Amino acid sequence: MNGTLVDAVEAHSHILEFGSRTHAESYARQLSTSGGSLRIQAAAENDPSEIDAYLLADHSPSIKEPAHVDGDTWTFDIGANLYGTLGEAILLEVPKPHAIHYFVRKDLPLDEGELENGLKIDVQPGRFLSVGEDGGRNNWVPDCKVVVRDGRNGPVLERYYCEIKTGNASFKRSQIAAMEQLAREERVLKIRMLIEELPDQYSLRIHEVESPA
């Protein structure tokens, strides 16, 4: 189930209006980045309602088997979860996440020349958190935790807990509740990755390296 769509229906209604089919399809793709894949299906001609199309769960993307094969090239569809993974990879899967480093330097009123051992920014994988008081606790696994120190083993200057979303993917209610509770004691960041022209598919070739005769 797509949680973001459920939230949209609860906030508005079961009927959503768009200026065009293209706009509706774009909305479906955006929602798919936050949960289950969705698709637009035109209403049947004899449908008694005044609905032009339905927004349905799409259980057919070819993410486990190729959607198309051209010789030794396999083309797979990109599932909804891969969009979120793509945004996280661009931001985090590098030796030095430059965007995060830039943010920290802009955010903290530090004169790096006055630091004893130099500014050290450590981006760590997020771990399970349970925040709040008994009876009102919310669970959350941040995408990453950023720890800023004076030197590798020096005192902690600042700490950030981060949640990363790609495109128009929404933050889940449970995530928001946990982040707001944690923000009473810690710095919490919502990071939105805006990537133009997200791909619908990817293609690859795999060749085994053979030892020389």
Coordinates of N, CA and C in Angstrom, one line a residue:
M1 N 0.8 -1.2 0.0 CA 0.0 0.0 0.0 C 0.9 1.2 0.0
N2 N 0.5 2.3 -0.7 CA 1.2 3.5 -0.8 C 0.7 4.4 0.3
G3 N 1.5 4.6 1.3 CA 1.1 5.4 2.5 C 0.9 6.9 2.1
T4 N 1.7 7.4 1.2 CA 1.5 8.8 0.8 C 0.1 9.0 0.2
L5 N -0.3 8.1 -0.6 CA -1.6 8.2 -1.3 C -2.7 8.1 -0.2
V6 N -2.6 7.3 0.8 CA -3.5 7.2 1.9 C -3.6 8.5 2.6
D7 N -2.5 9.1 2.9 CA -2.5 10.4 3.5 C -3.2 11.5 2.6
A8 N -3.0 11.5 1.3 CA -3.6 12.4 0.4 C -5.1 12.3 0.4
V9 N -5.6 11.0 0.4 CA -7.0 10.8 0.4 C -7.6 11.2 1.7
E10 N -6.9 11.0 2.8 CA -7.5 11.4 4.1 C -7.5 12.9 4.2
A11 N -6.5 13.6 3.6 CA -6.5 15.1 3.7 C -7.4 15.8 2.7
H12 N -7.7 15.1 1.6 CA -8.5 15.7 0.5 C -9.8 14.9 0.4
S13 N -9.8 14.0 -0.6 CA -11.0 13.1 -0.8 C -10.5 12.0 -1.7
H14 N -11.5 11.1 -2.0 CA -11.2 10.0 -2.9 C -11.1 10.4 -4.3
I15 N -11.5 11.7 -4.6 CA -11.5 12.2 -6.0 C -10.5 13.3 -6.1
L16 N -9.5 13.2 -6.9 CA -8.4 14.2 -7.1 C -8.6 14.8 -8.5
E17 N -8.4 16.1 -8.7 CA -8.5 16.7 -10.0 C -7.2 17.2 -10.5
F18 N -6.9 16.9 -11.8 CA -5.7 17.3 -12.4 C -6.0 18.1 -13.7
G19 N -5.1 18.9 -14.2 CA -5.3 19.7 -15.4 C -5.2 18.8 -16.6
S20 N -4.5 17.7 -16.5 CA -4.3 16.9 -17.7 C -3.9 15.5 -17.3
R21 N -4.0 14.5 -18.2 CA -3.5 13.1 -17.9 C -2.0 13.1 -17.6
T22 N -1.2 14.0 -18.3 CA 0.2 14.1 -18.1 C 0.5 14.5 -16.6
H23 N -0.3 15.4 -16.1 CA -0.1 15.9 -14.8 C -0.4 14.8 -13.8
A24 N -1.5 14.0 -14.1 CA -1.9 12.9 -13.2 C -0.8 11.8 -13.2
E25 N -0.3 11.5 -14.4 CA 0.8 10.5 -14.5 C 2.0 10.9 -13.7
S26 N 2.3 12.2 -13.8 CA 3.5 12.7 -13.1 C 3.3 12.6 -11.6
Y27 N 2.0 12.9 -11.1 CA 1.7 12.7 -9.7 C 1.8 11.3 -9.3
A28 N 1.4 10.3 -10.1 CA 1.5 8.9 -9.8 C 3.0 8.5 -9.6
R29 N 3.8 9.0 -10.5 CA 5.3 8.7 -10.5 C 5.9 9.2 -9.2
Q30 N 5.5 10.4 -8.8 CA 6.0 11.0 -7.6 C 5.6 10.3 -6.4
L31 N 4.3 9.9 -6.3 CA 3.9 9.1 -5.2 C 4.6 7.7 -5.1
S32 N 4.9 7.2 -6.3 CA 5.5 5.9 -6.3 C 6.9 5.9 -5.7
T33 N 7.5 7.1 -5.5 CA 8.9 7.2 -4.9 C 8.8 7.0 -3.4
S34 N 7.6 7.1 -2.8 CA 7.4 7.0 -1.4 C 6.8 5.7 -0.9
G35 N 6.5 4.8 -1.8 CA 5.9 3.5 -1.4 C 5.6 2.6 -2.6
G36 N 4.5 2.0 -2.5 CA 4.1 1.0 -3.6 C 3.9 1.8 -4.9
S37 N 4.3 1.1 -6.0 CA 4.2 1.6 -7.3 C 2.7 1.8 -7.7
L38 N 2.5 3.0 -8.4 CA 1.1 3.3 -8.8 C 1.0 3.5 -10.3
R39 N -0.2 3.4 -10.9 CA -0.3 3.7 -12.3 C -1.7 4.3 -12.5
I40 N -1.9 5.0 -13.7 CA -3.2 5.5 -14.1 C -3.8 4.6 -15.1
Q41 N -5.1 4.3 -14.8 CA -5.9 3.4 -15.7 C -7.2 4.2 -16.0
A42 N -7.4 4.3 -17.4 CA -8.6 5.0 -17.8 C -9.9 4.3 -17.4
A43 N -10.9 5.1 -17.0 CA -12.2 4.4 -16.7 C -12.9 3.8 -17.9
A44 N -13.6 2.7 -17.7 CA -14.3 2.1 -18.8 C -15.4 3.0 -19.3
E45 N -15.7 2.8 -20.6 CA -16.7 3.7 -21.2 C -18.1 3.6 -20.5
N46 N -18.4 2.4 -20.0 CA -19.7 2.3 -19.3 C -19.6 2.5 -17.8
D47 N -18.5 3.1 -17.4 CA -18.4 3.4 -15.9 C -19.5 4.5 -15.6
P48 N -20.3 4.2 -14.6 CA -21.4 5.1 -14.3 C -20.9 6.4 -13.5
S49 N -19.7 6.4 -13.0 CA -19.2 7.6 -12.3 C -18.7 8.6 -13.2
E50 N -18.5 9.8 -12.7 CA -17.9 10.9 -13.5 C -16.4 10.9 -13.4
I51 N -15.8 9.8 -13.4 CA -14.4 9.7 -13.2 C -13.7 9.4 -14.5
D52 N -12.6 10.1 -14.8 CA -11.9 9.9 -16.1 C -10.9 8.7 -16.0
A53 N -10.3 8.6 -14.8 CA -9.3 7.5 -14.6 C -9.2 7.2 -13.2
Y54 N -8.5 6.0 -12.9 CA -8.3 5.6 -11.6 C -6.8 5.5 -11.3
L55 N -6.5 5.8 -10.1 CA -5.1 5.6 -9.6 C -5.0 4.3 -8.9
L56 N -4.3 3.3 -9.5 CA -4.2 2.0 -9.0 C -2.8 1.5 -8.6
A57 N -2.8 0.5 -7.7 CA -1.5 -0.1 -7.4 C -1.0 -0.8 -8.7
D58 N 0.3 -0.6 -8.9 CA 0.9 -1.2 -10.1 C 1.8 -2.3 -9.7
H59 N 1.4 -3.6 -9.8 CA 2.2 -4.7 -9.4 C 3.0 -5.3 -10.5
S60 N 3.1 -4.6 -11.6 CA 3.7 -5.2 -12.8 C 5.1 -4.7 -13.2
P61 N 5.7 -3.8 -12.5 CA 7.1 -3.4 -13.0 C 8.0 -4.5 -13.0
S62 N 8.8 -4.6 -14.1 CA 9.8 -5.7 -14.3 C 11.1 -5.4 -13.5
I63 N 11.0 -5.6 -12.2 CA 12.2 -5.3 -11.4 C 13.0 -6.6 -11.2
K64 N 12.4 -7.7 -11.3 CA 13.1 -9.0 -11.0 C 13.5 -9.7 -12.3
E65 N 12.7 -9.4 -13.4 CA 13.0 -10.0 -14.7 C 13.1 -8.8 -15.7
P66 N 13.9 -9.0 -16.8 CA 14.0 -7.8 -17.7 C 12.7 -7.5 -18.4
A67 N 12.4 -6.2 -18.5 CA 11.2 -5.8 -19.3 C 11.5 -5.9 -20.8
H68 N 12.8 -5.9 -21.1 CA 13.1 -6.0 -22.6 C 14.6 -6.5 -22.7
V69 N 14.8 -7.4 -23.7 CA 16.1 -8.0 -23.9 C 16.5 -7.7 -25.3
D70 N 17.7 -7.1 -25.5 CA 18.2 -6.8 -26.8 C 19.6 -7.4 -26.9
G71 N 19.7 -8.6 -27.5 CA 21.0 -9.3 -27.5 C 21.4 -9.6 -26.1
D72 N 22.6 -9.0 -25.7 CA 23.2 -9.3 -24.4 C 22.9 -8.1 -23.5
T73 N 22.0 -7.2 -23.9 CA 21.6 -6.1 -23.0 C 20.2 -6.3 -22.4
W74 N 20.2 -6.2 -21.1 CA 18.9 -6.4 -20.4 C 18.4 -5.1 -19.9
T75 N 17.2 -4.8 -20.0 CA 16.6 -3.6 -19.5 C 15.5 -3.9 -18.5
F76 N 15.7 -3.3 -17.3 CA 14.8 -3.5 -16.1 C 14.1 -2.2 -15.8
D77 N 12.8 -2.4 -15.3 CA 12.1 -1.2 -14.8 C 12.7 -0.9 -13.4
I78 N 12.5 0.4 -13.1 CA 13.0 0.9 -11.8 C 11.8 0.9 -10.8
G79 N 11.9 0.1 -9.8 CA 10.8 0.1 -8.8 C 10.8 1.3 -7.9
A80 N 9.7 1.5 -7.2 CA 9.6 2.7 -6.4 C 10.7 2.9 -5.4
N81 N 11.1 1.8 -4.7 CA 12.1 1.9 -3.7 C 13.5 2.3 -4.2
L82 N 13.7 2.0 -5.5 CA 15.0 2.4 -6.1 C 15.2 3.9 -6.2
Y83 N 14.1 4.6 -6.4 CA 14.2 6.0 -6.5 C 14.7 6.6 -5.2
G84 N 14.2 6.2 -4.1 CA 14.7 6.7 -2.8 C 16.2 6.3 -2.6
T85 N 16.5 5.0 -3.0 CA 17.9 4.6 -2.9 C 18.8 5.4 -3.7
L86 N 18.3 5.8 -4.9 CA 19.1 6.7 -5.8 C 19.5 8.0 -5.2
G87 N 18.5 8.6 -4.5 CA 18.8 9.9 -3.9 C 19.8 9.8 -2.7
E88 N 19.6 8.7 -1.9 CA 20.6 8.5 -0.8 C 22.0 8.2 -1.3
A89 N 22.1 7.4 -2.4 CA 23.4 7.1 -3.0 C 24.1 8.3 -3.5
I90 N 23.4 9.2 -4.2 CA 24.0 10.4 -4.7 C 24.6 11.3 -3.5
L91 N 23.8 11.4 -2.5 CA 24.2 12.2 -1.3 C 25.2 11.6 -0.4
L92 N 25.1 10.3 -0.2 CA 25.9 9.7 0.9 C 27.0 8.7 0.4
E93 N 26.9 8.1 -0.7 CA 27.8 7.0 -1.1 C 29.0 7.5 -1.8
V94 N 29.7 8.5 -1.2 CA 30.9 9.0 -1.7 C 31.8 9.2 -0.4
P95 N 33.2 9.2 -0.6 CA 34.1 9.3 0.5 C 33.8 10.6 1.3
K96 N 33.5 11.7 0.6 CA 33.2 12.9 1.3 C 31.9 13.5 0.7
P97 N 30.8 13.4 1.5 CA 29.5 14.0 1.0 C 29.6 15.5 1.0
H98 N 29.9 16.1 -0.2 CA 30.2 17.5 -0.3 C 29.0 18.4 0.1
A99 N 27.8 18.0 -0.2 CA 26.7 18.8 0.1 C 26.5 18.9 1.6
I100 N 26.7 17.8 2.3 CA 26.5 17.8 3.8 C 27.6 18.6 4.4
H101 N 28.9 18.5 3.9 CA 30.0 19.3 4.4 C 29.7 20.8 4.2
Y102 N 29.2 21.1 3.1 CA 28.9 22.5 2.8 C 27.8 23.0 3.8
F103 N 26.8 22.2 4.0 CA 25.7 22.7 4.9 C 26.3 22.9 6.3
V104 N 27.1 22.0 6.8 CA 27.6 22.1 8.2 C 28.5 23.4 8.3
R105 N 29.3 23.6 7.3 CA 30.1 24.8 7.4 C 29.3 26.1 7.4
K106 N 28.2 26.1 6.6 CA 27.3 27.2 6.6 C 26.5 27.3 7.9
D107 N 26.2 26.2 8.5 CA 25.3 26.2 9.6 C 26.0 26.6 10.9
L108 N 27.2 26.1 11.1 CA 27.9 26.3 12.4 C 28.7 27.6 12.3
P109 N 28.6 28.5 13.3 CA 29.4 29.7 13.4 C 30.8 29.4 13.9
L110 N 31.6 28.7 13.1 CA 32.9 28.3 13.5 C 34.0 29.0 12.8
D111 N 35.0 29.4 13.5 CA 36.3 29.8 12.8 C 37.2 28.6 12.8
E112 N 37.3 27.9 11.7 CA 38.1 26.7 11.7 C 39.5 26.9 12.1
G113 N 40.0 28.1 11.9 CA 41.4 28.3 12.3 C 41.6 28.3 13.8
E114 N 40.5 28.4 14.6 CA 40.6 28.4 16.0 C 40.4 27.0 16.6
L115 N 40.0 26.1 15.8 CA 39.9 24.7 16.3 C 41.3 24.1 16.5
E116 N 41.4 23.3 17.5 CA 42.7 22.7 17.9 C 43.2 21.7 16.9
N117 N 42.2 20.9 16.4 CA 42.6 19.8 15.5 C 42.0 19.8 14.2
G118 N 41.2 20.8 13.9 CA 40.5 20.9 12.6 C 39.1 20.3 12.6
L119 N 38.3 20.8 11.7 CA 36.9 20.3 11.6 C 36.8 18.9 11.1
K120 N 36.2 18.0 11.8 CA 36.0 16.6 11.3 C 34.5 16.4 11.2
I121 N 34.0 16.0 10.0 CA 32.6 15.7 9.8 C 32.5 14.3 9.5
D122 N 31.8 13.5 10.3 CA 31.6 12.1 10.1 C 30.2 11.8 9.8
V123 N 29.9 11.2 8.7 CA 28.6 10.8 8.3 C 28.4 9.3 8.5
Q124 N 27.5 9.0 9.4 CA 27.4 7.6 9.9 C 26.0 7.0 9.4
P125 N 25.9 5.7 9.2 CA 24.6 5.1 9.0 C 23.6 5.3 10.1
G126 N 22.4 5.6 9.9 CA 21.4 5.8 10.9 C 21.1 4.5 11.6
R127 N 20.8 4.6 12.9 CA 20.4 3.4 13.7 C 19.0 3.6 14.3
F128 N 18.4 2.5 14.7 CA 17.0 2.5 15.2 C 16.9 3.4 16.4
L129 N 15.9 4.3 16.4 CA 15.7 5.1 17.5 C 14.2 5.0 18.0
S130 N 14.0 5.0 19.3 CA 12.7 5.0 19.9 C 12.6 6.2 20.8
V131 N 11.8 7.2 20.4 CA 11.8 8.5 21.1 C 10.5 8.8 21.6
G132 N 10.5 9.6 22.7 CA 9.2 10.0 23.4 C 9.1 9.3 24.7
E133 N 8.0 9.5 25.4 CA 7.8 8.9 26.7 C 7.0 7.6 26.6
D134 N 7.0 6.8 27.6 CA 6.2 5.6 27.6 C 4.8 5.9 27.3
G135 N 4.2 5.1 26.4 CA 2.8 5.4 26.0 C 2.7 6.3 24.8
G136 N 3.7 7.0 24.5 CA 3.7 7.9 23.3 C 5.0 7.9 22.6
R137 N 5.6 6.7 22.4 CA 6.9 6.6 21.8 C 6.7 6.4 20.3
N138 N 7.6 6.9 19.5 CA 7.6 6.7 18.1 C 9.0 6.2 17.6
N139 N 9.0 5.3 16.7 CA 10.2 4.7 16.2 C 10.6 5.3 14.9
W140 N 11.9 5.3 14.7 CA 12.5 5.9 13.5 C 13.9 5.4 13.3
V141 N 14.2 5.1 12.0 CA 15.6 4.8 11.6 C 16.1 5.9 10.7
P142 N 16.8 6.9 11.1 CA 17.3 8.0 10.3 C 18.2 7.4 9.1
D143 N 18.2 8.1 8.0 CA 19.0 7.6 6.9 C 20.5 7.8 7.2
C144 N 20.8 8.8 8.0 CA 22.2 9.0 8.4 C 22.3 9.9 9.7
K145 N 23.4 9.8 10.4 CA 23.7 10.7 11.5 C 25.0 11.4 11.2
V146 N 25.0 12.7 11.3 CA 26.2 13.5 11.0 C 26.8 14.0 12.3
V147 N 28.0 13.6 12.6 CA 28.7 14.0 13.9 C 29.8 15.0 13.5
V148 N 29.8 16.1 14.1 CA 30.9 17.1 13.9 C 31.7 17.3 15.1
R149 N 33.1 17.1 14.9 CA 34.0 17.2 16.0 C 35.2 18.1 15.7
D150 N 35.9 18.4 16.8 CA 37.1 19.1 16.7 C 38.2 18.0 16.6
G151 N 38.6 17.6 15.4 CA 39.5 16.5 15.3 C 38.8 15.2 15.3
R152 N 39.5 14.1 15.0 CA 38.9 12.8 14.8 C 38.3 12.3 16.2
N153 N 39.0 12.6 17.3 CA 38.6 12.1 18.6 C 38.2 13.2 19.5
G154 N 38.1 14.4 19.0 CA 37.8 15.5 19.9 C 36.4 15.7 20.3
P155 N 36.1 16.7 21.0 CA 34.7 16.9 21.5 C 33.7 17.1 20.4
V156 N 32.5 16.7 20.6 CA 31.4 16.8 19.6 C 31.0 18.3 19.6
L157 N 31.0 18.9 18.5 CA 30.6 20.3 18.3 C 29.1 20.3 17.9
E158 N 28.6 19.4 17.1 CA 27.2 19.3 16.7 C 26.9 18.0 16.2
R159 N 25.6 17.6 16.2 CA 25.2 16.3 15.8 C 23.8 16.5 15.1
Y160 N 23.7 15.9 13.9 CA 22.4 16.0 13.1 C 21.9 14.6 12.8
Y161 N 20.6 14.4 12.9 CA 19.9 13.2 12.5 C 19.1 13.5 11.2
C162 N 19.3 12.8 10.2 CA 18.8 13.1 8.9 C 17.9 12.1 8.2
E163 N 16.8 12.6 7.6 CA 16.0 11.8 6.8 C 16.0 12.3 5.4
I164 N 16.2 11.4 4.4 CA 16.4 11.8 3.0 C 15.2 11.3 2.2
K165 N 14.6 12.2 1.4 CA 13.5 11.9 0.5 C 13.9 12.4 -0.9
T166 N 13.5 11.6 -1.9 CA 13.8 11.9 -3.3 C 12.6 12.3 -4.0
G167 N 12.7 13.4 -4.8 CA 11.5 13.9 -5.6 C 10.4 14.4 -4.6
N168 N 9.2 14.1 -4.9 CA 8.1 14.5 -4.0 C 7.6 13.5 -3.0
A169 N 8.5 12.5 -2.7 CA 8.1 11.5 -1.7 C 7.8 12.2 -0.4
S170 N 6.8 11.7 0.3 CA 6.4 12.4 1.5 C 7.0 11.7 2.7
F171 N 7.2 12.4 3.8 CA 7.6 11.9 5.1 C 6.4 11.2 5.7
K172 N 6.6 10.0 6.2 CA 5.6 9.3 6.9 C 5.2 9.9 8.2
R173 N 4.0 9.7 8.6 CA 3.5 10.4 9.8 C 4.3 9.9 11.0
S174 N 4.6 8.6 11.1 CA 5.4 8.1 12.2 C 6.8 8.7 12.2
Q175 N 7.4 8.9 11.0 CA 8.7 9.6 10.9 C 8.6 11.0 11.4
I176 N 7.6 11.8 11.0 CA 7.5 13.1 11.4 C 7.3 13.2 12.9
A177 N 6.5 12.4 13.5 CA 6.3 12.4 14.9 C 7.6 12.1 15.7
A178 N 8.3 11.1 15.2 CA 9.6 10.8 15.9 C 10.6 11.9 15.7
M179 N 10.7 12.5 14.5 CA 11.6 13.6 14.3 C 11.3 14.8 15.1
E180 N 10.0 15.1 15.3 CA 9.6 16.3 16.1 C 9.9 16.1 17.5
Q181 N 9.7 14.8 18.0 CA 10.0 14.5 19.4 C 11.5 14.6 19.6
L182 N 12.3 14.0 18.7 CA 13.8 14.1 18.8 C 14.3 15.5 18.8
A183 N 13.6 16.3 18.0 CA 14.1 17.7 17.8 C 14.1 18.5 19.1
R184 N 13.4 18.0 20.1 CA 13.4 18.7 21.4 C 14.8 18.7 22.0
E185 N 15.6 17.7 21.6 CA 16.9 17.5 22.3 C 18.1 17.5 21.3
E186 N 17.8 17.2 20.0 CA 18.8 17.1 19.0 C 18.5 17.9 17.8
R187 N 19.5 18.0 16.9 CA 19.3 18.7 15.6 C 18.8 17.6 14.6
V188 N 17.7 17.9 14.0 CA 17.0 16.9 13.0 C 16.9 17.6 11.7
L189 N 17.3 17.0 10.6 CA 17.2 17.6 9.3 C 16.3 16.7 8.4
K190 N 15.5 17.4 7.6 CA 14.8 16.8 6.5 C 15.6 17.2 5.2
I191 N 16.0 16.2 4.5 CA 16.8 16.5 3.2 C 16.0 16.0 2.0
R192 N 15.7 16.9 1.1 CA 14.9 16.5 -0.1 C 15.9 16.6 -1.3
M193 N 16.0 15.5 -1.9 CA 16.8 15.4 -3.1 C 15.9 15.6 -4.4
L194 N 16.3 16.7 -5.1 CA 15.5 17.0 -6.3 C 16.3 16.6 -7.5
I195 N 15.9 15.6 -8.2 CA 16.6 15.1 -9.3 C 15.7 15.2 -10.6
E196 N 16.1 15.9 -11.5 CA 15.3 16.1 -12.7 C 15.4 14.8 -13.6
E197 N 14.3 14.5 -14.3 CA 14.3 13.4 -15.3 C 14.7 12.1 -14.6
L198 N 14.0 11.7 -13.6 CA 14.3 10.4 -13.0 C 14.0 9.3 -14.0
P199 N 14.9 8.4 -14.2 CA 14.8 7.3 -15.2 C 13.7 6.4 -14.8
D200 N 13.0 5.8 -15.8 CA 12.0 4.8 -15.6 C 12.6 3.4 -15.7
Q201 N 13.8 3.3 -16.4 CA 14.4 2.0 -16.6 C 15.9 2.2 -16.6
Y202 N 16.6 1.0 -16.5 CA 18.0 1.0 -16.6 C 18.4 -0.3 -17.4
S203 N 19.5 -0.2 -18.1 CA 20.0 -1.3 -18.9 C 21.4 -1.7 -18.5
L204 N 21.8 -2.9 -18.7 CA 23.1 -3.3 -18.3 C 23.5 -4.5 -19.2
R205 N 24.8 -4.7 -19.2 CA 25.4 -5.9 -19.8 C 26.4 -6.5 -18.8
I206 N 26.4 -7.9 -18.7 CA 27.3 -8.6 -17.8 C 28.1 -9.5 -18.6
H207 N 29.4 -9.4 -18.5 CA 30.3 -10.3 -19.2 C 31.3 -10.9 -18.2
E208 N 31.6 -12.2 -18.2 CA 32.5 -12.8 -17.4 C 33.9 -12.6 -18.0
V209 N 34.9 -12.3 -17.1 CA 36.3 -12.2 -17.5 C 36.9 -13.6 -17.6
E210 N 37.4 -14.0 -18.7 CA 38.0 -15.3 -18.9 C 39.5 -15.2 -18.7
S211 N 40.1 -16.3 -18.1 CA 41.5 -16.3 -17.9 C 42.2 -16.6 -19.3
P212 N 43.4 -16.0 -19.5 CA 44.1 -16.3 -20.8 C 44.4 -17.8 -20.9
A213 N 44.5 -18.3 -22.1 CA 44.8 -19.7 -22.3 C 46.2 -19.9 -21.9

